CSV table of C-alpha atoms in Angstrom, one decimal:
chain,number,residue,atom,x,y,z
A,1,UNK,CA,30.8,9.4,16.9
A,2,UNK,CA,31.9,6.2,15.3
A,3,UNK,CA,29.1,4.2,16.9
A,4,UNK,CA,26.5,6.7,15.6
A,5,UNK,CA,27.9,6.4,12.0
A,6,UNK,CA,27.9,2.7,12.2
A,7,UNK,CA,24.3,2.6,13.6
A,8,UNK,CA,23.1,5.0,10.8
A,9,UNK,CA,24.9,2.9,8.1
A,10,UNK,CA,23.3,-0.3,9.5
A,11,UNK,CA,19.9,1.3,9.6
A,12,UNK,CA,20.2,2.6,6.0
A,13,UNK,CA,21.3,-0.8,4.7
A,14,UNK,CA,18.4,-2.5,6.5
A,15,UNK,CA,15.9,0.0,5.0
A,16,UNK,CA,17.3,-0.4,1.5
A,17,UNK,CA,17.3,-4.2,1.8
A,18,UNK,CA,13.6,-4.0,2.9
A,19,UNK,CA,12.7,-1.9,-0.1
A,20,UNK,CA,14.5,-4.0,-2.5
A,21,UNK,CA,12.6,-7.2,-1.5
A,22,UNK,CA,9.1,-5.7,-1.8
A,23,UNK,CA,7.3,-7.2,-4.8
A,24,UNK,CA,4.1,-5.9,-6.4
A,25,UNK,CA,0.9,-7.9,-5.8
A,26,UNK,CA,0.1,-10.4,-8.5
A,27,UNK,CA,-2.1,-8.8,-11.2
A,28,UNK,CA,-5.5,-10.5,-11.7
A,29,UNK,CA,-8.1,-9.7,-14.3
A,30,UNK,CA,-11.5,-9.8,-12.7
A,31,UNK,CA,-14.5,-10.3,-15.0
A,32,UNK,CA,-16.6,-7.4,-13.8
A,33,UNK,CA,-15.9,-3.6,-13.7
A,34,UNK,CA,-17.5,-0.7,-12.0
A,35,UNK,CA,-17.9,1.9,-14.8
A,36,UNK,CA,-19.0,5.5,-15.2
A,37,UNK,CA,-18.5,8.6,-13.1
A,38,UNK,CA,-15.0,9.1,-11.9
A,39,UNK,CA,-13.6,5.9,-13.6
A,40,UNK,CA,-12.1,5.9,-17.1
A,41,UNK,CA,-12.7,3.0,-19.5
A,42,UNK,CA,-12.7,0.1,-18.6
A,43,UNK,CA,-13.4,1.2,-15.0
A,44,UNK,CA,-12.5,-0.4,-11.7
A,45,UNK,CA,-12.1,-4.1,-12.6
A,46,UNK,CA,-12.0,-5.6,-9.1
A,47,UNK,CA,-15.0,-7.9,-8.9
A,48,UNK,CA,-15.3,-11.6,-9.2
A,49,UNK,CA,-19.1,-11.7,-9.5
A,50,UNK,CA,-21.8,-9.4,-10.9
A,51,UNK,CA,-23.4,-9.3,-7.5
A,52,UNK,CA,-20.2,-8.0,-5.8
A,53,UNK,CA,-20.0,-5.3,-8.5
A,54,UNK,CA,-23.7,-4.4,-8.0
A,55,UNK,CA,-23.2,-4.1,-4.2
A,56,UNK,CA,-20.2,-1.8,-4.7
A,57,UNK,CA,-21.8,0.5,-7.2
A,58,UNK,CA,-25.1,0.8,-5.3
A,59,UNK,CA,-25.8,4.5,-4.5
A,60,UNK,CA,-22.6,5.7,-6.4
A,61,UNK,CA,-24.2,6.6,-9.8
A,62,UNK,CA,-22.1,3.8,-11.4
A,63,UNK,CA,-23.0,0.7,-13.3
A,64,UNK,CA,-21.4,-2.7,-13.8
A,65,UNK,CA,-20.0,-3.9,-17.1
A,66,UNK,CA,-17.8,-6.8,-18.3
A,67,UNK,CA,-14.1,-6.5,-18.2
A,68,UNK,CA,-13.0,-6.2,-21.8
A,69,UNK,CA,-9.7,-8.1,-21.2
A,70,UNK,CA,-11.7,-11.0,-20.0
A,71,UNK,CA,-14.7,-10.8,-22.2
A,72,UNK,CA,-12.8,-10.5,-25.5
A,73,UNK,CA,-10.1,-13.0,-24.7
A,74,UNK,CA,-7.1,-10.8,-24.3
A,75,UNK,CA,-4.6,-12.9,-22.5
A,76,UNK,CA,-2.9,-11.3,-19.5
A,77,UNK,CA,0.8,-10.7,-19.6
A,78,UNK,CA,2.6,-13.8,-18.3
A,79,UNK,CA,4.2,-13.3,-14.9
A,80,UNK,CA,7.8,-14.5,-14.5
A,81,UNK,CA,8.2,-17.3,-12.1
A,82,UNK,CA,10.4,-16.5,-9.1
A,83,UNK,CA,13.7,-18.3,-9.1
A,84,UNK,CA,14.0,-20.8,-6.3
A,85,UNK,CA,17.2,-20.7,-4.3
A,86,UNK,CA,18.6,-24.1,-3.7
A,87,UNK,CA,21.6,-25.1,-1.6
A,88,UNK,CA,24.3,-27.0,-3.3
A,89,UNK,CA,24.4,-30.6,-2.4
A,90,UNK,CA,27.7,-31.9,-1.2
A,91,UNK,CA,28.8,-35.0,-3.1
A,92,UNK,CA,29.1,-38.2,-1.0
């Protein structure tokens, strides 16, 4: 019984540690958006080139438009830099 409890506690701690270390993907503003249909304004802004956007919207009753955050110069929110862990150096 004690081994089972210890095993469950260890498993729970491992899962919590794994969840705590997951970070969201870095946000990036792409210059082209698929717009219309099921997408609200500004649309699905996930395309680096107009050609990529055109290939994606082909046959979907959508169109490509510029991403307003990129086109009108809205600066993206600054991402905090992760802190680097350093080991203390022993004095000589």
